[in-house]
CSV table of C-alpha atoms in Angstrom, one decimal:
chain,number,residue,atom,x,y,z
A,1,UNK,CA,120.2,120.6,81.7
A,2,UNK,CA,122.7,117.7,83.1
A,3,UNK,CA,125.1,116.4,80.3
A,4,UNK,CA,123.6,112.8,79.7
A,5,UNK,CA,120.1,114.9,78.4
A,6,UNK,CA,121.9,117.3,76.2
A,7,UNK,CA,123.5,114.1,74.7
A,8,UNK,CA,120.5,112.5,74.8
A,9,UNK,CA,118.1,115.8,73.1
A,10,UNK,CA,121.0,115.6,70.4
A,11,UNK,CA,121.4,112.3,69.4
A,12,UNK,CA,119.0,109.5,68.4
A,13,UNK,CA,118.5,106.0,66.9
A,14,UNK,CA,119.7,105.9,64.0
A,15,UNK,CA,122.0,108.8,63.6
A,16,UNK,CA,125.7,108.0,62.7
A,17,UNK,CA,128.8,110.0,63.7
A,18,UNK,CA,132.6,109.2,64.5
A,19,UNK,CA,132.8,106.7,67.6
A,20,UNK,CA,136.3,106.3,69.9
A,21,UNK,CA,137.2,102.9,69.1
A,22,UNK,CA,139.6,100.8,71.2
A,23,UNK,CA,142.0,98.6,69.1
A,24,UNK,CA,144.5,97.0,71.4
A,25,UNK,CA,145.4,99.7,73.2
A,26,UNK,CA,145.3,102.1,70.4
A,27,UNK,CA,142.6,104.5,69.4
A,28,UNK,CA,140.9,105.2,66.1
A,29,UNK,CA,137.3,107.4,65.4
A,30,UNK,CA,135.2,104.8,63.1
A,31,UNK,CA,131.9,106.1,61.5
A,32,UNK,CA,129.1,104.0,63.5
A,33,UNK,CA,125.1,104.2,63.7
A,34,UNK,CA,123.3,104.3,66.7
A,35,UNK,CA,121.3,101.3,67.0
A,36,UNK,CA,120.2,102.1,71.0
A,37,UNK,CA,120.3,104.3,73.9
A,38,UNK,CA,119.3,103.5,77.3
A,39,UNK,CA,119.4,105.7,80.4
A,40,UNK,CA,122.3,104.7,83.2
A,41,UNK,CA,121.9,106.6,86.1
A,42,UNK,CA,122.7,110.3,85.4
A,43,UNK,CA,124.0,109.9,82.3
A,44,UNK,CA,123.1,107.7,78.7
A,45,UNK,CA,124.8,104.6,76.9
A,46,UNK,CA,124.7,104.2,73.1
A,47,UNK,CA,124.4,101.2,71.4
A,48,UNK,CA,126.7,101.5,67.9
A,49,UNK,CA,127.5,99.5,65.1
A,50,UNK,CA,130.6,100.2,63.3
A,51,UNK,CA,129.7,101.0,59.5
A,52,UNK,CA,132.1,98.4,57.7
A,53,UNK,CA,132.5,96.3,59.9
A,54,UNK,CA,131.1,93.5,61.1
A,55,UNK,CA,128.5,92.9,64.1
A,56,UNK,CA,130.6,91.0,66.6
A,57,UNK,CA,131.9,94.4,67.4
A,58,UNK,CA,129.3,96.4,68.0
A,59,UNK,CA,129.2,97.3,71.6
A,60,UNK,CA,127.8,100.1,74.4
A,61,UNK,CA,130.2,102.9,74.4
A,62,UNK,CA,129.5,106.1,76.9
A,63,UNK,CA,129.1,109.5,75.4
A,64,UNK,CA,132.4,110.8,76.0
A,65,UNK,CA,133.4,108.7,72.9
A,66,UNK,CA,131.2,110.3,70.2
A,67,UNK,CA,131.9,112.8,68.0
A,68,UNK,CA,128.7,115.2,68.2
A,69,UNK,CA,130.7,117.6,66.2
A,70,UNK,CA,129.9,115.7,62.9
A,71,UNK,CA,126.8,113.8,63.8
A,72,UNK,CA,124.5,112.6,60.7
A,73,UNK,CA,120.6,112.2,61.1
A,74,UNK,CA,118.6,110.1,59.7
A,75,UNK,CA,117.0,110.6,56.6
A,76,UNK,CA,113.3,110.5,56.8
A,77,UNK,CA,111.6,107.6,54.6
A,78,UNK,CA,107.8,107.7,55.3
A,79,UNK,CA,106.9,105.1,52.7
A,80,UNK,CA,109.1,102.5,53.9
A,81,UNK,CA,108.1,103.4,57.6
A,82,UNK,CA,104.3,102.9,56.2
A,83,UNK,CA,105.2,99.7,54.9
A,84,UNK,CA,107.1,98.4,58.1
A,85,UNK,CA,104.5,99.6,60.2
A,86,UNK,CA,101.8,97.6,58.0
A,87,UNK,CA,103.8,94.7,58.3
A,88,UNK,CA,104.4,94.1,62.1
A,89,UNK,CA,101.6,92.3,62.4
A,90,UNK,CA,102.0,89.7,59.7
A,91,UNK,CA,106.1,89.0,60.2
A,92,UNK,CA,106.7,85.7,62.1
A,93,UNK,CA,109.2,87.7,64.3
A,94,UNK,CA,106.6,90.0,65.1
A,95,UNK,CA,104.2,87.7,66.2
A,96,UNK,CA,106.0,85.3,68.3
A,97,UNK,CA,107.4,88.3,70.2
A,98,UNK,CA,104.0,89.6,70.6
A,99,UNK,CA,102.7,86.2,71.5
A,100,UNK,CA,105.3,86.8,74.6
A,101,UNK,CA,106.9,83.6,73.5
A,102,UNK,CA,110.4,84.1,74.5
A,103,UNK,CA,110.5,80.1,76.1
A,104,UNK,CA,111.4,77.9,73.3
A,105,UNK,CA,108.5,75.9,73.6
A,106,UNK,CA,106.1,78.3,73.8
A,107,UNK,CA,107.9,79.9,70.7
A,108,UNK,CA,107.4,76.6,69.0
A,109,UNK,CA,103.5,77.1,69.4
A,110,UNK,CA,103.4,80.0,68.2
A,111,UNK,CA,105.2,79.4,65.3
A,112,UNK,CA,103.0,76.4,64.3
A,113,UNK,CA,100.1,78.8,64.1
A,114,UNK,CA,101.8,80.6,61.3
A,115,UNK,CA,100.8,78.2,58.2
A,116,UNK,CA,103.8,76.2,56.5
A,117,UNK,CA,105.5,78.2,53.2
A,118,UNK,CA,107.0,76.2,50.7
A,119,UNK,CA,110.2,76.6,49.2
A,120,UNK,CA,111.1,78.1,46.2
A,121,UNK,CA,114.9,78.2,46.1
A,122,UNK,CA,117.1,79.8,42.9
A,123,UNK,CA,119.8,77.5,41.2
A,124,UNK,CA,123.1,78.1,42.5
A,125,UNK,CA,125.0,79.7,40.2
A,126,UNK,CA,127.4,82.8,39.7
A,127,UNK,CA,125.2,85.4,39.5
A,128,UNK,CA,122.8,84.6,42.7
A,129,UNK,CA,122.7,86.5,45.8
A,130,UNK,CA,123.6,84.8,48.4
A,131,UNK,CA,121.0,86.1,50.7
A,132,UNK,CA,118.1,85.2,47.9
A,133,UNK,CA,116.9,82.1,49.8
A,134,UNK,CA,113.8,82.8,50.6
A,135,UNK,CA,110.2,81.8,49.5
A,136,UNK,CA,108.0,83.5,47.2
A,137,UNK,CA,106.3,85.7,49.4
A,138,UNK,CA,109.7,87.1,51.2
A,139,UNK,CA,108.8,85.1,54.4
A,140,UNK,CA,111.5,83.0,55.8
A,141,UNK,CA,110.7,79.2,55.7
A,142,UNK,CA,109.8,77.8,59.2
A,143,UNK,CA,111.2,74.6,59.1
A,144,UNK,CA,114.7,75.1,60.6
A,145,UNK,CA,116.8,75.1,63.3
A,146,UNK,CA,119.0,77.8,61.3
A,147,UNK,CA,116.9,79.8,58.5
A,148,UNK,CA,117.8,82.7,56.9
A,149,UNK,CA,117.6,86.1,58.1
A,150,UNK,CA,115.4,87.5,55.1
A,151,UNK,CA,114.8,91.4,57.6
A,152,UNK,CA,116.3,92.7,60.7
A,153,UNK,CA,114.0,94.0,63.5
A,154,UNK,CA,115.4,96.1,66.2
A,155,UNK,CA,115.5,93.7,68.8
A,156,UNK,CA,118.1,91.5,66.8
A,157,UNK,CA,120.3,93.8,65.8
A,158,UNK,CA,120.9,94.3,69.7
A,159,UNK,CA,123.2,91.6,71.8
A,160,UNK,CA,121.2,90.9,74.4
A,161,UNK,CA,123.5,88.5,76.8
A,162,UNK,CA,126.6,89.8,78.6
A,163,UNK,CA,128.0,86.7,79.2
A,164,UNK,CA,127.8,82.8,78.8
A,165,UNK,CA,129.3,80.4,81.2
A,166,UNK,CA,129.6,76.9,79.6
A,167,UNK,CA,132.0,74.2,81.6
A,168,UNK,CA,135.1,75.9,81.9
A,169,UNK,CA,134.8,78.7,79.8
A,170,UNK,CA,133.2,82.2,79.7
A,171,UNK,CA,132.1,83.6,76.2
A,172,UNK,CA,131.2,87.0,75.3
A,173,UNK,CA,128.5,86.5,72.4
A,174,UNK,CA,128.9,87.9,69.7
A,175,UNK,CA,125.7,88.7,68.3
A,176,UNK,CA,121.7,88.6,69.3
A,177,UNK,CA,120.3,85.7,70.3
A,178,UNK,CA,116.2,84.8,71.4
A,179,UNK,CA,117.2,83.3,75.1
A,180,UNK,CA,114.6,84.3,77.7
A,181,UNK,CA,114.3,88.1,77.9
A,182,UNK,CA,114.8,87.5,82.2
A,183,UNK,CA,118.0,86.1,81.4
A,184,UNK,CA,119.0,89.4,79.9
A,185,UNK,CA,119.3,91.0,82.5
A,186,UNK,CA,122.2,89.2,84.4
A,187,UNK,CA,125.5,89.7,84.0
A,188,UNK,CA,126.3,86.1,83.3
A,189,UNK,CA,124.1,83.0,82.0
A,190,UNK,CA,125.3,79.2,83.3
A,191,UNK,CA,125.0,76.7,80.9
A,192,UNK,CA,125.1,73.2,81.8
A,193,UNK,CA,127.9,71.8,79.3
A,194,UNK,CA,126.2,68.7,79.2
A,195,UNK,CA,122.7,68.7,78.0
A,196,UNK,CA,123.2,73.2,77.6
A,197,UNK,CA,119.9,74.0,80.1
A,198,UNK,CA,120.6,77.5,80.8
A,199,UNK,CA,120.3,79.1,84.2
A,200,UNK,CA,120.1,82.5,86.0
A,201,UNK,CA,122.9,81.6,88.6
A,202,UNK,CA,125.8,79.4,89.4
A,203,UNK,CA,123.5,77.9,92.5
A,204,UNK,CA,120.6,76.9,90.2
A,205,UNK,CA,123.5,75.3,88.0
A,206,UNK,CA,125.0,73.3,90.6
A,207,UNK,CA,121.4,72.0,91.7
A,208,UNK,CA,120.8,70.9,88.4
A,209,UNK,CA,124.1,68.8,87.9
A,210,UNK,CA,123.4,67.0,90.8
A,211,UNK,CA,120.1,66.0,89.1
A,212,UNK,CA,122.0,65.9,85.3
A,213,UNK,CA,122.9,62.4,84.1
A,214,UNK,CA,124.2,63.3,80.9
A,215,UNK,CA,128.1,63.1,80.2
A,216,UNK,CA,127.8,63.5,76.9
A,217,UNK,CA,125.5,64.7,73.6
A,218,UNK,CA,122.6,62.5,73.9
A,219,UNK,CA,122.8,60.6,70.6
A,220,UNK,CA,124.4,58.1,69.3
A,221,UNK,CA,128.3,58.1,68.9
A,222,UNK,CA,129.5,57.4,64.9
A,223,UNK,CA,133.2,58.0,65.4
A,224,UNK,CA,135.4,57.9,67.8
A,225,UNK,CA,139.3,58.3,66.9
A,226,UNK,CA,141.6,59.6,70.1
A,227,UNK,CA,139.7,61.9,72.1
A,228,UNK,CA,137.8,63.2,69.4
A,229,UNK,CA,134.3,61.9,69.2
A,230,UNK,CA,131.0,62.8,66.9
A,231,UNK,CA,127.8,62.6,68.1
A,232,UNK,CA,124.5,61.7,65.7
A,233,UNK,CA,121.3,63.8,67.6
A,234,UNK,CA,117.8,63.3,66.0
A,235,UNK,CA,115.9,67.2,66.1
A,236,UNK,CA,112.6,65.2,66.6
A,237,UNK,CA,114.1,62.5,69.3
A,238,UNK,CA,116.1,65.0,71.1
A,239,UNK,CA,114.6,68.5,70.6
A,240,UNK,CA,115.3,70.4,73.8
A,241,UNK,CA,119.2,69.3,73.5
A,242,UNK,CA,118.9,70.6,69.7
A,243,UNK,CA,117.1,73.8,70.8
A,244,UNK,CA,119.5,74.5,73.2
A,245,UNK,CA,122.4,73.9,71.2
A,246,UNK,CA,121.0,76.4,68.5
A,247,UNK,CA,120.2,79.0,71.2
A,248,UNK,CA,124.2,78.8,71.9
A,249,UNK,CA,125.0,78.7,68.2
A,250,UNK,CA,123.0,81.8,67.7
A,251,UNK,CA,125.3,84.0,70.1
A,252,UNK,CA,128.3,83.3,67.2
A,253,UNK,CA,126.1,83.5,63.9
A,254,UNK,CA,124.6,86.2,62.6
A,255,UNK,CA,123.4,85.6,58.8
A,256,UNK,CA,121.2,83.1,60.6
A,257,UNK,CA,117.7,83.4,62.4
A,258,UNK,CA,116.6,80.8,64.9
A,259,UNK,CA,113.1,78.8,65.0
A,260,UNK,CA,112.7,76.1,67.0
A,261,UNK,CA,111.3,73.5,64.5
A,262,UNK,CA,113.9,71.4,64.9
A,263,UNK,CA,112.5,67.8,63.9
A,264,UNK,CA,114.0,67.9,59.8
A,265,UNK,CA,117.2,68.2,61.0
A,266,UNK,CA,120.6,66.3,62.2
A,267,UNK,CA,122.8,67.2,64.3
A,268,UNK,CA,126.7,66.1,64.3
A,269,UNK,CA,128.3,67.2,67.6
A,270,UNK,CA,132.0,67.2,68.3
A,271,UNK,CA,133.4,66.9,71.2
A,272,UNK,CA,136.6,66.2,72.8
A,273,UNK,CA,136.5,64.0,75.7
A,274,UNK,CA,138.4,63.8,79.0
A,275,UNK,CA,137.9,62.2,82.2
A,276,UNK,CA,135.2,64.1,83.2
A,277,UNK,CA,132.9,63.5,80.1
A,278,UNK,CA,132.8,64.4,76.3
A,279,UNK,CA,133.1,68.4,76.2
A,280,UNK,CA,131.3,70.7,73.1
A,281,UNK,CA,133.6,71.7,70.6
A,282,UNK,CA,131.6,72.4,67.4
A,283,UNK,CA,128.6,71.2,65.4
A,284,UNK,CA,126.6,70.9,62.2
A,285,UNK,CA,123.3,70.6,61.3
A,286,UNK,CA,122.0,69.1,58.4
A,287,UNK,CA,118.5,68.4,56.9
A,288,UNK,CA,117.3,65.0,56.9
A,289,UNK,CA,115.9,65.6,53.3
A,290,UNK,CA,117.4,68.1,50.9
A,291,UNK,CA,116.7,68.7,47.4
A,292,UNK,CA,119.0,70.8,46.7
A,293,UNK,CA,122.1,68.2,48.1
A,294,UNK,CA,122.8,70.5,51.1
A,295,UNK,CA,125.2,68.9,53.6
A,296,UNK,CA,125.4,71.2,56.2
A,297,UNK,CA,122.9,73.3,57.1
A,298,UNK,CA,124.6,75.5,60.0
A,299,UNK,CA,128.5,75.0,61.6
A,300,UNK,CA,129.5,76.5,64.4
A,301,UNK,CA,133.1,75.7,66.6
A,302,UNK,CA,133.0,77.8,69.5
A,303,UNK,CA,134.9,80.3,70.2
A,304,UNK,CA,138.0,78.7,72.6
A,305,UNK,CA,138.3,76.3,70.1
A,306,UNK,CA,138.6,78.1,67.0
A,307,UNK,CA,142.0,78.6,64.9
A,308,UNK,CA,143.1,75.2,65.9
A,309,UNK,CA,141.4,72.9,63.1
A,310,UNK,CA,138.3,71.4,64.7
A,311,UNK,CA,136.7,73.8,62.0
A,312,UNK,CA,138.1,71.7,58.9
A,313,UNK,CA,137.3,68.6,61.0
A,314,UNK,CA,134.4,69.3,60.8
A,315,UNK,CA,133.9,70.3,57.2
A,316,UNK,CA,135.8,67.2,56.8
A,317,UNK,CA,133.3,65.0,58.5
A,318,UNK,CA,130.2,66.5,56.1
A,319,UNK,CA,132.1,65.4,53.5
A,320,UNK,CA,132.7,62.2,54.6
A,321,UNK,CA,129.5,61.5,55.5
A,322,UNK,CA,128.2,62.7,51.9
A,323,UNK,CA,130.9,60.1,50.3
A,324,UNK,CA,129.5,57.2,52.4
A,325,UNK,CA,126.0,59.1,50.8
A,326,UNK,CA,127.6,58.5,47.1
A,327,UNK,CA,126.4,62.5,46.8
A,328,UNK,CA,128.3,65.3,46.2
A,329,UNK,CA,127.5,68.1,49.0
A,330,UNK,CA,127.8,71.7,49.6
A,331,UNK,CA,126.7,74.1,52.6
A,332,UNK,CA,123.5,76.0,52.5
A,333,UNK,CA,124.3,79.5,51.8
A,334,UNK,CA,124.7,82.3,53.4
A,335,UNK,CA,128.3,81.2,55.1
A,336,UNK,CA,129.2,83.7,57.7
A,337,UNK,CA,132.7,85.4,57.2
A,338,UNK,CA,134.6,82.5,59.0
A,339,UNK,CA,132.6,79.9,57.6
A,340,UNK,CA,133.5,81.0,54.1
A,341,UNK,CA,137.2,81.2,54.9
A,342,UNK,CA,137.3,77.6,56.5
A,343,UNK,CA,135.3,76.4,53.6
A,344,UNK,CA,137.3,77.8,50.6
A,345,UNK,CA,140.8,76.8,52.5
A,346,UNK,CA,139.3,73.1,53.5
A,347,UNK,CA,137.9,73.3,49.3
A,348,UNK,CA,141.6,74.1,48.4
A,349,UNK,CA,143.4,71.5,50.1
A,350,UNK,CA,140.6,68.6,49.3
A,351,UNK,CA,141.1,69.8,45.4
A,352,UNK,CA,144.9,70.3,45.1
A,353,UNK,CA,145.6,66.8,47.5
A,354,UNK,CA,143.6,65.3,44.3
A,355,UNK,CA,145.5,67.2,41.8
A,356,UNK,CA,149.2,67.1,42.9
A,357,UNK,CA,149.1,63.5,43.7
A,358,UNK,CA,148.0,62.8,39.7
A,359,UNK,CA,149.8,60.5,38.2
A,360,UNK,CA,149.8,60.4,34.2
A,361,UNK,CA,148.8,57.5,32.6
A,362,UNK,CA,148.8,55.5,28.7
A,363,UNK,CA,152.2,57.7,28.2
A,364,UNK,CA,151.0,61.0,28.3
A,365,UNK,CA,152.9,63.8,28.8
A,366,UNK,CA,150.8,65.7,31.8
A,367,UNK,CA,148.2,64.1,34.0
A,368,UNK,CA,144.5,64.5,33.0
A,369,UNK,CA,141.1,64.5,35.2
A,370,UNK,CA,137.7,66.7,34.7
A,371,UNK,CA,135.9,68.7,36.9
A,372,UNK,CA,133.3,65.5,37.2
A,373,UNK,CA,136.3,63.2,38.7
A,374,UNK,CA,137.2,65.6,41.5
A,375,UNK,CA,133.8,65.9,42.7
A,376,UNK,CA,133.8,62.1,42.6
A,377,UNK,CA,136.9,61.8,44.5
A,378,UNK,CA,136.6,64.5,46.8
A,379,UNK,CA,132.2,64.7,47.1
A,380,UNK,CA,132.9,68.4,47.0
A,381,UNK,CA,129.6,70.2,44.7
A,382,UNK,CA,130.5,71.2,40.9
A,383,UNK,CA,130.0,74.8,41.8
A,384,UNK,CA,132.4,74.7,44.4
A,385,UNK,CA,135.2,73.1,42.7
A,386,UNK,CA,134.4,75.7,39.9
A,387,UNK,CA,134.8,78.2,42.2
A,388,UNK,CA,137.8,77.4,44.0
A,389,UNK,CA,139.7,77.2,41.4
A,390,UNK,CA,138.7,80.0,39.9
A,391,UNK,CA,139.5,82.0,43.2
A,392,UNK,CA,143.1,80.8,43.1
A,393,UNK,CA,143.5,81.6,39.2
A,394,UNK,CA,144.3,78.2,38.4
A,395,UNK,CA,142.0,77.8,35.3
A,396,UNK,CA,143.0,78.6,32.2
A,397,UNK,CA,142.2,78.6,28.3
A,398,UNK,CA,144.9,76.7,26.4
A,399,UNK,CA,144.6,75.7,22.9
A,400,UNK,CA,140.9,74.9,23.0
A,401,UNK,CA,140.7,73.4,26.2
A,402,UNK,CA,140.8,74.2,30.0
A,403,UNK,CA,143.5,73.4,32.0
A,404,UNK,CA,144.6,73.5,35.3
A,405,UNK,CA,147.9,75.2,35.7
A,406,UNK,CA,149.9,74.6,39.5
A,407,UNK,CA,153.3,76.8,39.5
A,408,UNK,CA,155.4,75.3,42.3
A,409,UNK,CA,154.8,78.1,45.0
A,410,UNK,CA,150.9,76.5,44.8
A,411,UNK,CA,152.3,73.4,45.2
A,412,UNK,CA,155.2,74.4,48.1
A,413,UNK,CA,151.8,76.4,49.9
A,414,UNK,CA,149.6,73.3,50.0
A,415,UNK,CA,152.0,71.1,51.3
A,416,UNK,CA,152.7,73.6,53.8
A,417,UNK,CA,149.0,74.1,54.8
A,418,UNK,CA,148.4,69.8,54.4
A,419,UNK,CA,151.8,69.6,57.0
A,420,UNK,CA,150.1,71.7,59.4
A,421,UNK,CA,146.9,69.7,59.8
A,422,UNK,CA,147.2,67.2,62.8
A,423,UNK,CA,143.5,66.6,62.8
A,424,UNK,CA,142.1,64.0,60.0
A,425,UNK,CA,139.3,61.9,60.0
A,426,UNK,CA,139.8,58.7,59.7
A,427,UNK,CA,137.0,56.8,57.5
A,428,UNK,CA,137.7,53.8,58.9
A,429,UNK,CA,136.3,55.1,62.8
A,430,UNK,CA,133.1,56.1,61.4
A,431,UNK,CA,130.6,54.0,61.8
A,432,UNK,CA,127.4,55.0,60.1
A,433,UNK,CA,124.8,53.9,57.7
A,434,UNK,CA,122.9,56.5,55.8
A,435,UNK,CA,118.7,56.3,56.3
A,436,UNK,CA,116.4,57.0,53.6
A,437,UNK,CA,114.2,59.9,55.3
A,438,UNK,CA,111.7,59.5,52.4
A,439,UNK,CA,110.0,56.3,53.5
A,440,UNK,CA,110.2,57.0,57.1
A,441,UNK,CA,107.0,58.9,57.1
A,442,UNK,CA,107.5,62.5,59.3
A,443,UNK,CA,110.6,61.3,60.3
């Protein structure tokens, strides 16, 4: 028996053991689970995710770096496999994969055969789960270019592209996402940077550019300031641009799950423009209706452009956009690990700019707002504010009341952070005029 089938007779899906991991040049044994194995040549790959952390570093590792020594097998769970195998024929998933609907539009199709769920959303408050947005019934709700991932299959816990050519840059995705399966199986996918077709080849990509007219997101541009410019995109007018663009999301979020229903929602492209064209750098989507006074539904910079503030540009331009609104706005939950981070530092510095430039007024002693005013001034959610300030132990109980205390190195650290942002929007290059989605029939 040849080495790759004792490795393979020993270990299976869904075992964990130690894996070699690779950390810059130095190497540490993690606990992972194997997700995968497929057969290469002689010999086996494994398919692991690293217990603890998170998905964008699961990769295919060789069997020279597992530790059979300590290997742990499943345990054996026949009610929940009953109760997965009764439901693979009702989950939406399921059905659209077994519809052989892997092109978005036939996905679309199939997914309008699956009958409409309402939603049933829980209040935000401190004690929800984050993940708890779901209907009733535990289905996910179908009308969304980003929903929420209520179950993993298999298939999506797997990346599935190698590699993504986009204009000048190659991107190694870091999570599963529902492109063609025959796209799968080449080593890189060509992206037209323009209107994001996708391609198996980098001759099929120039053909197309010769027949490509677009030089930018095909909406309408609402602010323009430098090189910067945001784009408006209509789901319903535009929906192969907005399905396209949520197929290349998907390779960088993973707390989302993509549908292709994309006519509820807005999308806000950024993009920095040259002499070429205006080139993707991030986007949000947003509903066109939203009860619960969600302004971003999904945000995604990409990758090359990330750490360098087109992340809180955006956020900034939600926000913006919910103060021309007269709303106060907050990002539909779950936030991926970055999200969250850019959120509660852009939350900070919108909160303490309000805060430190107080002024007290009628001769008293310190300067006084509520929790109401800041919302006002900065359109950021109750909760939010709440929460922020709570994470940076500013609130306290004094003598009946709730105060805000700021010690100077709180002070000396947002003036530090607010120095450090080049990137502002300016209100006065946005040019927009909210619509009232209610009386414009299905949109």
């Amino acid at each position: 028996m040849s080495l790759g089938s004792k490795m393979r007779a020993g270990v299976i899906e869904g075992c964990r053991m130690p894996v070699l991991r690779d950390l810059e040049g130095q190497h540490e044994w993690h606990l992972a689970e194997i997700l995968s194995i497929r057969e290469m040549g002689n010999s086996h790959e494994y398919y692991v995710h690293y217990i603890d952390f998170n998905k964008r570093l699961d990769e295919w590792v060789t069997a020279e770096r597992l530790d059979t020594s300590k290997i742990q097998f499943p345990k054996k769970d026949t009610k929940s496999n009953k109760r997965n195998n009764d439901s693979r024929h009702t989950s939406p998933d399921r059905e659209v994969m077994a519809n052989g609907a892997s092109h978005p539009a036939k996905v679309a199709a199939a997914i309008k055969k699956i009958p409409k769920i309402g939603r049933k959303r829980k209040a935000a408050d401190a004690g929800m789960d984050e993940d708890s947005q779901e209907s009733s019934d535990n289905a996910p709700r179908q009308t969304g270019s980003m929903t929420v991932h209520v179950k993993e299959d298999k298939i999506s816990r797997i990346k599935n592209i190698h590699t993504i050519e986009v204009g000048k840059f190659r991107l190694k995705p870091w999570y599963f996402s529902p492109y063609p399966v025959e796209l799968t199986s080449y080593p890189v996918v060509f992206l037209c940077e323009w209107c994001l077709k996708y391609v198996k080849s980098l001759s099929c990509l120039r053909r197309h550019l010769t027949k490509c007219q677009l030089k930018y997101p095909p909406g309408n541009e609402i602010y323009r300031k430098g090189n910067i410019s945001f784009f408006e995109i209509d789901g319903r007018k535009n929906k192969s641009y907005a399905q396209n663009l949520c197929l290349l999301a998907k390779c960088f979020l993973d707390h989302k799950t993509l549908y292709y229903d994309t006519d509820p929602f807005l999308f806000y492209v950024m993009t920095e423009y040259d002499a070429k064209g205006c080139h993707l750098v991030g986007y949000f989507s947003k509903e066109k209706e939203s009860t619960e006074d969600y302004n971003v539904a999904c945000i995604l910079t990409l990758p090359p452009f990330q750490r360098k503030g087109f992340g809180k540009l955006l956020i900034e331009f939600s926000y913006a956009l919910s103060k021309i609104e007269g709303k106060t706005g907050t990002p539909e939950k779950p936030l991926s690990d970055l999200g969250l981070l850019s959120y509660r530092s852009y939350w900070t510095n919108a909160i303490l700019d309000i805060i430190v430039n107080l002024k007290p007024d009628n001769g008293q002693e310190r300067p006084q707002i509520t929790i109401n005013e800041i919302c006002e001034k900065t359109s950021v959610k109750k909760e939010d504010v709440i929460s922020s300030l709570q994470h940076l132990n500013l609130i306290n109980y004094y003598k009946g009341q709730y105060i805000v205390t700021l010690s100077d190195e709180v002070i000396d650290g947002h003036k530090r952070a607010m120095a450090k942002r080049k990137m502002r929007i300016d209100p006065k290059c946005l040019q927009w005029t909210p619509k009232d989605w209610s009386k414009r029939g299905k949109w």
